[in-house]
Coordinates of C-alpha atoms and ligand atoms in Angstrom, one line a residue:
X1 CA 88.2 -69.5 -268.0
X2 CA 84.5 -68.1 -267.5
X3 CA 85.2 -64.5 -269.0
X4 CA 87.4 -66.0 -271.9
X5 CA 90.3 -64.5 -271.1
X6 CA 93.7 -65.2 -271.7
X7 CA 95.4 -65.9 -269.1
X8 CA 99.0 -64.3 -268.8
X9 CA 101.0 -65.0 -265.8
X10 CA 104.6 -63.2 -265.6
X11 CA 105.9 -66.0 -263.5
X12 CA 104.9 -69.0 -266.3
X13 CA 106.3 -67.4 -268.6
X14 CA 109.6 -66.9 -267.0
X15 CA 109.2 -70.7 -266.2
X16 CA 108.5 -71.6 -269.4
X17 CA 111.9 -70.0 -270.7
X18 CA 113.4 -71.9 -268.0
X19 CA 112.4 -75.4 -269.1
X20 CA 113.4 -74.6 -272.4
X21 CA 116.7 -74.2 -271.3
X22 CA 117.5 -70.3 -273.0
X23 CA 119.6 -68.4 -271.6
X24 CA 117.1 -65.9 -270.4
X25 CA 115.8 -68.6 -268.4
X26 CA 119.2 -69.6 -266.7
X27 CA 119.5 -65.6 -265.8
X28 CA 116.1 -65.1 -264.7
X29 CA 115.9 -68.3 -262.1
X30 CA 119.3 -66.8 -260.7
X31 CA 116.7 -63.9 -259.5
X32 CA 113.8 -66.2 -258.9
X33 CA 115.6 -68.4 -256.4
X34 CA 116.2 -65.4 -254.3
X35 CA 112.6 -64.1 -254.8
X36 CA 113.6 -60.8 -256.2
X37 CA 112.8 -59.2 -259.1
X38 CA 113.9 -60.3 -263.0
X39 CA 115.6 -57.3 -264.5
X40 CA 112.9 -56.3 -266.7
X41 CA 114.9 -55.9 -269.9
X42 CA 113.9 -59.6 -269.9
X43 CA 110.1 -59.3 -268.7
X44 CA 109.0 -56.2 -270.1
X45 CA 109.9 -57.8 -273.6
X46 CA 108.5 -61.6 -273.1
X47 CA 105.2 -59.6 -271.4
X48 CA 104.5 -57.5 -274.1
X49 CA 105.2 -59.6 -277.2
X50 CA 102.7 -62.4 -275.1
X51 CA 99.7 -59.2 -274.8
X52 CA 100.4 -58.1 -278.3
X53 CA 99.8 -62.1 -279.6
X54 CA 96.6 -62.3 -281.4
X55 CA 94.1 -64.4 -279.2
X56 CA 95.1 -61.8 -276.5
X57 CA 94.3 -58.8 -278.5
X58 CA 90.6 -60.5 -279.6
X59 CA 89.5 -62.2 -276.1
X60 CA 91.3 -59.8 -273.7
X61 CA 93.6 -60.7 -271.1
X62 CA 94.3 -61.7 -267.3
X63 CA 97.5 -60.1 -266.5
X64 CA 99.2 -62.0 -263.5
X65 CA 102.1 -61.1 -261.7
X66 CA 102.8 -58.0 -264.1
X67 CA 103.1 -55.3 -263.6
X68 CA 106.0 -55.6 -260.2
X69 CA 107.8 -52.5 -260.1
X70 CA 106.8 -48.8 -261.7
X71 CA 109.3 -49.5 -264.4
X72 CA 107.5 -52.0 -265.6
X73 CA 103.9 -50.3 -265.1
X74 CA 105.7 -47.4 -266.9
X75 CA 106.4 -49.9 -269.7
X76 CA 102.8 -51.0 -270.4
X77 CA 101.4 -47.0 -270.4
X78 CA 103.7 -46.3 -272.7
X79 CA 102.8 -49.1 -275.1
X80 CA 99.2 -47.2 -274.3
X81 CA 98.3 -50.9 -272.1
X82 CA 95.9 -50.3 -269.7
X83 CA 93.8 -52.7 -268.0
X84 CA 89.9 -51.7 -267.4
X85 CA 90.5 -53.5 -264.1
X86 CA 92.9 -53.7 -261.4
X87 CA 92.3 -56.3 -258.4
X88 CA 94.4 -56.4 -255.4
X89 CA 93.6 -59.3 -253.6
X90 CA 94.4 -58.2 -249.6
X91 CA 95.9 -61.8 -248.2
X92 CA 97.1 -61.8 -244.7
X93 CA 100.6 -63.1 -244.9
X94 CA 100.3 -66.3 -242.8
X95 CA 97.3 -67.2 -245.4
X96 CA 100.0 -66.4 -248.5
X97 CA 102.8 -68.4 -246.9
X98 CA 99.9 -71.3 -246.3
X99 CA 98.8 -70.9 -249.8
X100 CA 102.3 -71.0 -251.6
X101 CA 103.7 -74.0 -249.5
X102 CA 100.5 -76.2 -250.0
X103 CA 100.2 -75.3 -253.8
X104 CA 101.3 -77.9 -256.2
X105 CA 101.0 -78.4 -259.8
X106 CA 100.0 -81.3 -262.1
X107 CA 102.6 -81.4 -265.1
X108 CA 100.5 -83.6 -267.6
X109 CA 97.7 -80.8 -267.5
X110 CA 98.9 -77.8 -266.4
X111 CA 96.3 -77.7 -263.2
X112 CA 97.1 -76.2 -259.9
X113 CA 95.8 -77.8 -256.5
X114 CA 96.9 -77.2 -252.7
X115 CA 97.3 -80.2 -251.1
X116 CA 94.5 -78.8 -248.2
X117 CA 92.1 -76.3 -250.3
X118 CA 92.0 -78.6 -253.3
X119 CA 93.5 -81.8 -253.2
X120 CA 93.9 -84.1 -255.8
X121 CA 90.9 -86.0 -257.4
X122 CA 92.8 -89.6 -257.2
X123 CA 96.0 -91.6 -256.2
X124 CA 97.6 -91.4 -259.6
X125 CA 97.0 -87.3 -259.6
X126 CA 98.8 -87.0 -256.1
X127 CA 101.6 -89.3 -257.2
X128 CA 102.9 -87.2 -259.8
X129 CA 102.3 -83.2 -258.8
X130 CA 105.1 -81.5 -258.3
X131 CA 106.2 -78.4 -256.3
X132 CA 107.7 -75.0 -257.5
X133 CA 111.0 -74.6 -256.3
X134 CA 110.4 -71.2 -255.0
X135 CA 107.1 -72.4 -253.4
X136 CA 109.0 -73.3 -249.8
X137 CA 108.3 -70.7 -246.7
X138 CA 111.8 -69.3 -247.0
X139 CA 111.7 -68.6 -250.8
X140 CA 107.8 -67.1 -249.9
X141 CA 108.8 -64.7 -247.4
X142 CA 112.0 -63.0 -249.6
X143 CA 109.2 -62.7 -252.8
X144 CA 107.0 -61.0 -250.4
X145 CA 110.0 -58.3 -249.2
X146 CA 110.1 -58.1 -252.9
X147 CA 106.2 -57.1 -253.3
X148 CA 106.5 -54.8 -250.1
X149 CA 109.2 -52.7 -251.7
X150 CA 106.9 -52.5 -255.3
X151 CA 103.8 -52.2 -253.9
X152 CA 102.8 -49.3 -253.7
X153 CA 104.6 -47.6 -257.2
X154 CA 102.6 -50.0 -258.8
X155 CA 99.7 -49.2 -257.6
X156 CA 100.4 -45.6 -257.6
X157 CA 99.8 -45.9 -261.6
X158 CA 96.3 -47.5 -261.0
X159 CA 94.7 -45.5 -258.5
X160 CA 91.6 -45.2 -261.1
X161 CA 91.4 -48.5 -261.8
X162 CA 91.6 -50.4 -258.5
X163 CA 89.1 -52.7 -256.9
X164 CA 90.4 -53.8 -253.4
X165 CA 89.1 -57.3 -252.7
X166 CA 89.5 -59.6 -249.2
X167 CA 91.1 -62.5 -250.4
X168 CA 91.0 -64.0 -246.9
X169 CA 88.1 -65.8 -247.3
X170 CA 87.4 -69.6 -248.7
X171 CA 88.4 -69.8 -252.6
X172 CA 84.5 -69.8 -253.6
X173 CA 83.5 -67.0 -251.5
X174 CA 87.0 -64.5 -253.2
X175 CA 85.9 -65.8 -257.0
X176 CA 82.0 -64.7 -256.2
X177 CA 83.3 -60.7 -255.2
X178 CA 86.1 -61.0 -258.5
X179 CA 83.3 -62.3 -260.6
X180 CA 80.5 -59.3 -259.2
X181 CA 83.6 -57.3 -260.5
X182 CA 84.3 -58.6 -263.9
X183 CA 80.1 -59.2 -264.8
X184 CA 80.4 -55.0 -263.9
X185 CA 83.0 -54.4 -266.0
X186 CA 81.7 -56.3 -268.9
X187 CA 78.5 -54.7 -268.5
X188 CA 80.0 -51.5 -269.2
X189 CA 82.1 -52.4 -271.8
X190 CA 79.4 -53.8 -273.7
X191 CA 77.1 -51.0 -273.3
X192 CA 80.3 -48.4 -274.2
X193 CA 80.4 -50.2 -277.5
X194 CA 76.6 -50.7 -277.8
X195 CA 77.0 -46.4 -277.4
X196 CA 79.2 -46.3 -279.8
X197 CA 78.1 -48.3 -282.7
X198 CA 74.2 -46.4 -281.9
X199 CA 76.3 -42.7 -282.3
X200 CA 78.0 -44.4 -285.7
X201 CA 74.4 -45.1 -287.1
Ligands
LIG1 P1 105.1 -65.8 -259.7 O1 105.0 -67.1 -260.5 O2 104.3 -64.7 -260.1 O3 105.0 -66.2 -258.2 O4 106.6 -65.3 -259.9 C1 107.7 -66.2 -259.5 C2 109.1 -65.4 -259.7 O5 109.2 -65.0 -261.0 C3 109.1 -64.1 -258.9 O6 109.5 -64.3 -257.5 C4 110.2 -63.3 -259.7 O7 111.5 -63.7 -259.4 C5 109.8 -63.7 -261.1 N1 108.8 -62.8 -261.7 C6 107.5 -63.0 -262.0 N2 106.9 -62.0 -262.5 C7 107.8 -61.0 -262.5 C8 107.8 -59.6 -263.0 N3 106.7 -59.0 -263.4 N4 109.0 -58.9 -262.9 C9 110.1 -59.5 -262.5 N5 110.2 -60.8 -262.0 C10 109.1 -61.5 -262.1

């Protein structure tokens, strides 16, 4: 990734636990195949212990899907977790349901395409991606009830921190405003610490 970050995704994780076979992953698909929430006394845990891991801590992170409910916001403030940055990407709902039924992923190297926005490179890629088992229009439109509930709590916790961004548009044009974001943000951070290290002197 450009920035270095780690990338964290809730929903990985949760899948990851699933192919393993734990028990935490039998419970949580239970939940995932309705699209509702995994209790977070199995989240909260698997999230944090993931932040807390050392590359994490040194590069920073990309927090994805997390936090989903004010519980779980609650969670990371009190483990004093805050991100710099909080993007909500605004994506009309027929766009999200278009996004999620076209996406598809390619087991031997972990990459995502969409069989429109970013199709395969070759035969022998399109032969073997797969498809998330929540990633049908019915399974979409019950996690985004989810998220409508959520919403707002979550972002309730952010207020400071937010940064609204149109994700409508084509994938190149959404990653140019995210990136204007981040370089900002980085900027800062690196001239807060440049500060800091000039006051220790
Ligand atoms: P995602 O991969 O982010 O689309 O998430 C897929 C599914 O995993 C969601 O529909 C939920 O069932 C579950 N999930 C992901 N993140 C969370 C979270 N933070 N809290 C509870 N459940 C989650």
């Amino acid at each position: 990734m450009q920035y270095g970050l780690v990338h964290i995704a809730a929903g990985d994780l949760l899948r990851e636990e699933i192919a393993a076979g734990t028990e935490k992953g039998k419970r949580a698909k239970e939940y995932m195949e309705k699209g509702l929430l995994v209790p977070s006394e199995i989240v909260v845990m698997m999230v944090k212990d993931r932040l807390l891991q050392p590359d994490a801590q040194e590069k920073g992170w990309l927090l994805d899907g997390y936090p989903r409910s004010l519980e779980q916001a609650k969670a990371l403030e009190e483990l004093g977790i805050r991100p710099d940055i909080f993007i909500l990407l605004d994506v009309s709902e027929e766009n999200l349901v278009e996004r999620v039924v076209g996406r598809r992923l390619d087991p031997e190297t972990g990459k995502i395409y969409h069989l429109k926005y970013s199709p395969p490179e070759n035969e022998e890629i399109a032969a073997r991606l797969t498809q998330r088992f929540d990633d049908t229009e019915e399974k979409v439109k019950l996690r985004l009830q989810t998220h409508h509930q959520n919403v707002e709590d979550v972002l309730s916790t952010y207020e400071d921190v937010i940064v609204r961004i149109k994700g409508d548009a084509a994938k190149e044009n959404v990653f140019a405003e995210i990136d204007k974001v981040l370089s900002s943000v980085k900027e800062k951070k690196s001239q807060a610490s440049m500060d800091s290290k000039a006051a220790a002197v």
